[in-house]
Amino acid sequence: MRALSTFKLTVTISFMLALAGCNNISSNSNPMPDSTPIQPPASNTSQPPKGLVAQCPTFDPAKTMCTAQYDPVCVKTQVGSVISYRTAGNACSACSTPEAVSYVKGECL
């Protein structure tokens, strides 16, 4: 009989703690998520810096994981017949899109 009483007390306390942990938050009090990008948009330029050009390997998202180190490179991208250059944080992130063709160490001019 005492075990049943202890069980009921445990269940009651657990239920009260669960209710105390819940609070009534209206949906209007939640701020909208910030839609600004974490990194500023890459600037497009028409000139890469002078230097040794490295070709980007074929992009495979299942086999690619980049670090967050900052070692800027100027990546050449091609969409159709349009070629552009943008600064990326590092070589791995530069080549992490199918449009990436090659990169040069340093920021784009």
Short mmCIF file of N, CA and C in Angstrom, two decimals:
data_model
loop_
_atom_site.label_atom_id
_atom_site.label_comp_id
_atom_site.label_asym_id
_atom_site.label_seq_id
_atom_site.Cartn_x
_atom_site.Cartn_y
_atom_site.Cartn_z
N MET A 1 0.82 -1.19 0.00
CA MET A 1 0.00 0.00 0.00
C MET A 1 0.87 1.26 0.00
N ARG A 2 1.97 1.20 0.74
CA ARG A 2 2.85 2.35 0.82
C ARG A 2 3.51 2.61 -0.55
N ALA A 3 3.83 1.53 -1.30
CA ALA A 3 4.44 1.68 -2.63
C ALA A 3 3.48 2.39 -3.57
N LEU A 4 2.19 2.08 -3.49
CA LEU A 4 1.19 2.73 -4.33
C LEU A 4 1.09 4.21 -3.98
N SER A 5 1.14 4.53 -2.72
CA SER A 5 1.09 5.92 -2.27
C SER A 5 2.31 6.70 -2.76
N THR A 6 3.49 6.08 -2.69
CA THR A 6 4.72 6.71 -3.16
C THR A 6 4.65 6.92 -4.67
N PHE A 7 4.12 5.95 -5.39
CA PHE A 7 3.98 6.05 -6.84
C PHE A 7 3.06 7.22 -7.21
N LYS A 8 1.92 7.33 -6.53
CA LYS A 8 0.98 8.41 -6.81
C LYS A 8 1.62 9.77 -6.54
N LEU A 9 2.38 9.85 -5.44
CA LEU A 9 3.05 11.10 -5.10
C LEU A 9 4.09 11.47 -6.16
N THR A 10 4.83 10.47 -6.62
CA THR A 10 5.84 10.70 -7.66
C THR A 10 5.20 11.17 -8.96
N VAL A 11 4.12 10.52 -9.35
CA VAL A 11 3.41 10.91 -10.58
C VAL A 11 2.85 12.32 -10.45
N THR A 12 2.28 12.64 -9.31
CA THR A 12 1.70 13.97 -9.09
C THR A 12 2.78 15.05 -9.15
N ILE A 13 3.91 14.81 -8.48
CA ILE A 13 5.00 15.79 -8.50
C ILE A 13 5.55 15.95 -9.92
N SER A 14 5.71 14.84 -10.63
CA SER A 14 6.21 14.91 -12.02
C SER A 14 5.27 15.71 -12.90
N PHE A 15 3.97 15.47 -12.73
CA PHE A 15 2.97 16.18 -13.52
C PHE A 15 3.00 17.68 -13.21
N MET A 16 3.13 18.03 -11.94
CA MET A 16 3.17 19.44 -11.55
C MET A 16 4.43 20.12 -12.07
N LEU A 17 5.56 19.42 -12.05
CA LEU A 17 6.80 19.99 -12.60
C LEU A 17 6.69 20.20 -14.10
N ALA A 18 6.05 19.24 -14.77
CA ALA A 18 5.87 19.38 -16.22
C ALA A 18 5.00 20.59 -16.54
N LEU A 19 3.94 20.78 -15.78
CA LEU A 19 3.07 21.94 -16.00
C LEU A 19 3.79 23.24 -15.66
N ALA A 20 4.59 23.23 -14.62
CA ALA A 20 5.31 24.44 -14.24
C ALA A 20 6.35 24.83 -15.29
N GLY A 21 6.89 23.84 -16.00
CA GLY A 21 7.88 24.12 -17.03
C GLY A 21 7.26 24.69 -18.30
N CYS A 22 5.98 24.47 -18.48
CA CYS A 22 5.30 25.00 -19.67
C CYS A 22 4.82 26.42 -19.36
N ASN A 23 4.90 27.27 -20.35
CA ASN A 23 4.37 28.61 -20.17
C ASN A 23 3.59 28.99 -21.41
N ASN A 24 2.75 29.95 -21.25
CA ASN A 24 1.89 30.38 -22.34
C ASN A 24 2.59 31.49 -23.11
N ILE A 25 3.09 31.16 -24.28
CA ILE A 25 3.77 32.13 -25.12
C ILE A 25 2.88 32.36 -26.34
N SER A 26 2.45 33.59 -26.51
CA SER A 26 1.63 33.87 -27.67
C SER A 26 2.51 33.92 -28.91
N SER A 27 1.94 33.59 -30.05
CA SER A 27 2.72 33.58 -31.28
C SER A 27 3.16 34.98 -31.69
N ASN A 28 2.47 36.01 -31.20
CA ASN A 28 2.84 37.38 -31.56
C ASN A 28 4.07 37.87 -30.82
N SER A 29 4.42 37.23 -29.70
CA SER A 29 5.57 37.69 -28.94
C SER A 29 6.88 37.15 -29.49
N ASN A 30 6.83 36.18 -30.39
CA ASN A 30 8.05 35.64 -30.99
C ASN A 30 8.51 36.56 -32.11
N PRO A 31 9.73 37.05 -32.05
CA PRO A 31 10.21 37.91 -33.14
C PRO A 31 10.42 37.10 -34.42
N MET A 32 10.30 37.78 -35.52
CA MET A 32 10.54 37.13 -36.81
C MET A 32 12.03 36.81 -36.92
N PRO A 33 12.37 35.70 -37.55
CA PRO A 33 13.79 35.40 -37.73
C PRO A 33 14.47 36.45 -38.61
N ASP A 34 15.71 36.69 -38.32
CA ASP A 34 16.49 37.65 -39.09
C ASP A 34 16.81 37.05 -40.45
N SER A 35 16.42 37.71 -41.50
CA SER A 35 16.62 37.17 -42.84
C SER A 35 17.89 37.70 -43.51
N THR A 36 18.68 38.48 -42.78
CA THR A 36 19.91 38.98 -43.38
C THR A 36 20.95 37.87 -43.40
N PRO A 37 21.76 37.80 -44.44
CA PRO A 37 22.76 36.74 -44.51
C PRO A 37 23.81 36.89 -43.43
N ILE A 38 24.38 35.76 -43.02
CA ILE A 38 25.42 35.77 -42.00
C ILE A 38 26.65 36.48 -42.54
N GLN A 39 26.99 36.20 -43.77
CA GLN A 39 28.12 36.86 -44.39
C GLN A 39 27.57 37.88 -45.39
N PRO A 40 28.27 38.98 -45.57
CA PRO A 40 27.80 39.93 -46.57
C PRO A 40 27.83 39.30 -47.95
N PRO A 41 26.95 39.73 -48.84
CA PRO A 41 26.95 39.16 -50.18
C PRO A 41 28.31 39.34 -50.84
N ALA A 42 28.69 38.35 -51.59
CA ALA A 42 29.98 38.41 -52.28
C ALA A 42 29.93 39.50 -53.34
N SER A 43 31.00 40.24 -53.43
CA SER A 43 31.04 41.29 -54.44
C SER A 43 31.55 40.71 -55.75
N ASN A 44 30.85 41.00 -56.81
CA ASN A 44 31.29 40.55 -58.12
C ASN A 44 32.24 41.57 -58.71
N THR A 45 33.21 41.10 -59.40
CA THR A 45 34.18 41.98 -60.03
C THR A 45 34.55 41.38 -61.38
N SER A 46 35.20 42.15 -62.20
CA SER A 46 35.57 41.64 -63.51
C SER A 46 37.02 41.19 -63.56
N GLN A 47 37.76 41.38 -62.48
CA GLN A 47 39.19 41.06 -62.49
C GLN A 47 39.59 40.18 -61.31
N PRO A 48 40.20 39.04 -61.58
CA PRO A 48 40.77 38.27 -60.48
C PRO A 48 42.16 38.82 -60.17
N PRO A 49 42.69 38.59 -58.97
CA PRO A 49 44.06 39.02 -58.70
C PRO A 49 45.03 38.15 -59.48
N LYS A 50 46.24 38.64 -59.68
CA LYS A 50 47.25 37.84 -60.37
C LYS A 50 47.75 36.77 -59.42
N GLY A 51 47.98 35.60 -59.94
CA GLY A 51 48.48 34.51 -59.10
C GLY A 51 48.23 33.17 -59.75
N LEU A 52 48.65 32.13 -59.07
CA LEU A 52 48.50 30.77 -59.55
C LEU A 52 47.03 30.38 -59.50
N VAL A 53 46.47 29.93 -60.62
CA VAL A 53 45.07 29.55 -60.70
C VAL A 53 44.93 28.08 -60.35
N ALA A 54 44.02 27.78 -59.42
CA ALA A 54 43.73 26.39 -59.03
C ALA A 54 42.34 26.04 -59.53
N GLN A 55 42.20 24.89 -60.17
CA GLN A 55 40.91 24.44 -60.67
C GLN A 55 40.09 23.84 -59.53
N CYS A 56 38.80 24.12 -59.52
CA CYS A 56 37.91 23.53 -58.52
C CYS A 56 37.58 22.10 -58.93
N PRO A 57 37.59 21.17 -57.98
CA PRO A 57 37.19 19.81 -58.30
C PRO A 57 35.68 19.76 -58.55
N THR A 58 35.20 18.68 -59.12
CA THR A 58 33.76 18.51 -59.33
C THR A 58 33.07 18.58 -57.97
N PHE A 59 32.03 19.39 -57.87
CA PHE A 59 31.34 19.61 -56.60
C PHE A 59 30.48 18.41 -56.24
N ASP A 60 30.69 17.85 -55.06
CA ASP A 60 29.89 16.75 -54.53
C ASP A 60 29.56 17.07 -53.08
N PRO A 61 28.33 17.56 -52.81
CA PRO A 61 28.00 17.98 -51.44
C PRO A 61 28.11 16.85 -50.42
N ALA A 62 27.94 15.61 -50.84
CA ALA A 62 28.05 14.49 -49.91
C ALA A 62 29.49 14.26 -49.44
N LYS A 63 30.45 14.72 -50.22
CA LYS A 63 31.86 14.50 -49.89
C LYS A 63 32.58 15.78 -49.48
N THR A 64 31.84 16.88 -49.29
CA THR A 64 32.47 18.17 -49.01
C THR A 64 32.07 18.67 -47.63
N MET A 65 33.07 18.99 -46.81
CA MET A 65 32.84 19.65 -45.53
C MET A 65 33.97 20.66 -45.35
N CYS A 66 33.61 21.94 -45.29
CA CYS A 66 34.61 23.01 -45.20
C CYS A 66 34.78 23.49 -43.77
N THR A 67 35.99 23.95 -43.46
CA THR A 67 36.24 24.57 -42.17
C THR A 67 35.89 26.05 -42.26
N ALA A 68 35.88 26.72 -41.13
CA ALA A 68 35.50 28.14 -41.10
C ALA A 68 36.72 29.06 -41.09
N GLN A 69 37.87 28.55 -41.45
CA GLN A 69 39.07 29.40 -41.47
C GLN A 69 38.90 30.50 -42.51
N TYR A 70 39.51 31.65 -42.25
CA TYR A 70 39.44 32.75 -43.21
C TYR A 70 40.78 32.86 -43.92
N ASP A 71 40.79 32.47 -45.17
CA ASP A 71 41.97 32.54 -46.03
C ASP A 71 41.42 32.90 -47.41
N PRO A 72 41.11 34.19 -47.66
CA PRO A 72 40.32 34.59 -48.82
C PRO A 72 40.92 34.19 -50.17
N VAL A 73 40.01 33.83 -51.06
CA VAL A 73 40.36 33.51 -52.44
C VAL A 73 39.36 34.19 -53.35
N CYS A 74 39.77 34.41 -54.59
CA CYS A 74 38.88 34.98 -55.61
C CYS A 74 38.44 33.82 -56.48
N VAL A 75 37.15 33.51 -56.46
CA VAL A 75 36.63 32.36 -57.20
C VAL A 75 35.98 32.82 -58.51
N LYS A 76 36.27 32.09 -59.57
CA LYS A 76 35.68 32.33 -60.88
C LYS A 76 34.46 31.42 -60.99
N THR A 77 33.30 32.01 -61.28
CA THR A 77 32.08 31.22 -61.46
C THR A 77 31.56 31.42 -62.87
N GLN A 78 30.89 30.40 -63.36
CA GLN A 78 30.32 30.48 -64.70
C GLN A 78 28.91 29.93 -64.67
N VAL A 79 27.95 30.76 -65.10
CA VAL A 79 26.56 30.37 -65.25
C VAL A 79 26.21 30.62 -66.70
N GLY A 80 26.06 29.55 -67.46
CA GLY A 80 25.86 29.69 -68.89
C GLY A 80 27.09 30.30 -69.51
N SER A 81 26.93 31.42 -70.20
CA SER A 81 28.08 32.09 -70.81
C SER A 81 28.57 33.27 -69.97
N VAL A 82 27.95 33.49 -68.80
CA VAL A 82 28.32 34.61 -67.94
C VAL A 82 29.39 34.16 -66.94
N ILE A 83 30.53 34.83 -66.98
CA ILE A 83 31.63 34.54 -66.07
C ILE A 83 31.76 35.71 -65.10
N SER A 84 31.86 35.40 -63.82
CA SER A 84 32.04 36.45 -62.81
C SER A 84 33.03 35.97 -61.76
N TYR A 85 33.49 36.92 -60.94
CA TYR A 85 34.45 36.63 -59.88
C TYR A 85 33.90 37.16 -58.57
N ARG A 86 34.13 36.44 -57.49
CA ARG A 86 33.71 36.89 -56.17
C ARG A 86 34.70 36.40 -55.13
N THR A 87 34.81 37.12 -54.04
CA THR A 87 35.69 36.73 -52.95
C THR A 87 34.98 35.72 -52.06
N ALA A 88 35.66 34.63 -51.75
CA ALA A 88 35.13 33.61 -50.84
C ALA A 88 36.06 33.51 -49.64
N GLY A 89 35.56 32.99 -48.54
CA GLY A 89 36.32 32.90 -47.31
C GLY A 89 37.52 31.99 -47.36
N ASN A 90 37.43 30.92 -48.14
CA ASN A 90 38.57 30.00 -48.30
C ASN A 90 38.34 29.16 -49.56
N ALA A 91 39.33 28.38 -49.94
CA ALA A 91 39.25 27.61 -51.18
C ALA A 91 38.13 26.59 -51.15
N CYS A 92 37.92 25.96 -50.00
CA CYS A 92 36.86 24.96 -49.91
C CYS A 92 35.49 25.59 -50.14
N SER A 93 35.22 26.70 -49.45
CA SER A 93 33.92 27.34 -49.64
C SER A 93 33.79 27.94 -51.04
N ALA A 94 34.91 28.34 -51.63
CA ALA A 94 34.88 28.87 -53.00
C ALA A 94 34.39 27.82 -53.98
N CYS A 95 34.81 26.59 -53.79
CA CYS A 95 34.47 25.51 -54.72
C CYS A 95 33.24 24.73 -54.29
N SER A 96 32.49 25.23 -53.32
CA SER A 96 31.34 24.48 -52.81
C SER A 96 30.04 24.79 -53.55
N THR A 97 30.13 25.27 -54.76
CA THR A 97 28.96 25.45 -55.62
C THR A 97 29.27 24.86 -56.99
N PRO A 98 28.27 24.32 -57.65
CA PRO A 98 28.51 23.73 -58.98
C PRO A 98 28.99 24.75 -60.01
N GLU A 99 28.72 26.05 -59.79
CA GLU A 99 29.11 27.09 -60.75
C GLU A 99 30.59 27.45 -60.66
N ALA A 100 31.26 27.05 -59.58
CA ALA A 100 32.67 27.41 -59.38
C ALA A 100 33.56 26.70 -60.40
N VAL A 101 34.48 27.45 -60.99
CA VAL A 101 35.38 26.90 -62.00
C VAL A 101 36.80 26.81 -61.44
N SER A 102 37.30 27.94 -60.91
CA SER A 102 38.67 27.98 -60.40
C SER A 102 38.78 29.10 -59.38
N TYR A 103 39.94 29.19 -58.72
CA TYR A 103 40.16 30.26 -57.76
C TYR A 103 41.63 30.65 -57.73
N VAL A 104 41.86 31.87 -57.22
CA VAL A 104 43.20 32.42 -57.05
C VAL A 104 43.29 32.90 -55.62
N LYS A 105 44.42 32.66 -54.96
CA LYS A 105 44.60 33.10 -53.58
C LYS A 105 44.53 34.62 -53.50
N GLY A 106 43.80 35.14 -52.53
CA GLY A 106 43.63 36.57 -52.34
C GLY A 106 42.24 37.03 -52.71
N GLU A 107 41.88 38.22 -52.24
CA GLU A 107 40.56 38.79 -52.54
C GLU A 107 40.51 39.27 -53.98
N CYS A 108 39.29 39.30 -54.54
CA CYS A 108 39.11 39.82 -55.89
C CYS A 108 39.40 41.31 -55.91
N LEU A 109 39.88 41.80 -57.05
CA LEU A 109 40.19 43.23 -57.20
C LEU A 109 38.96 44.01 -57.58
#
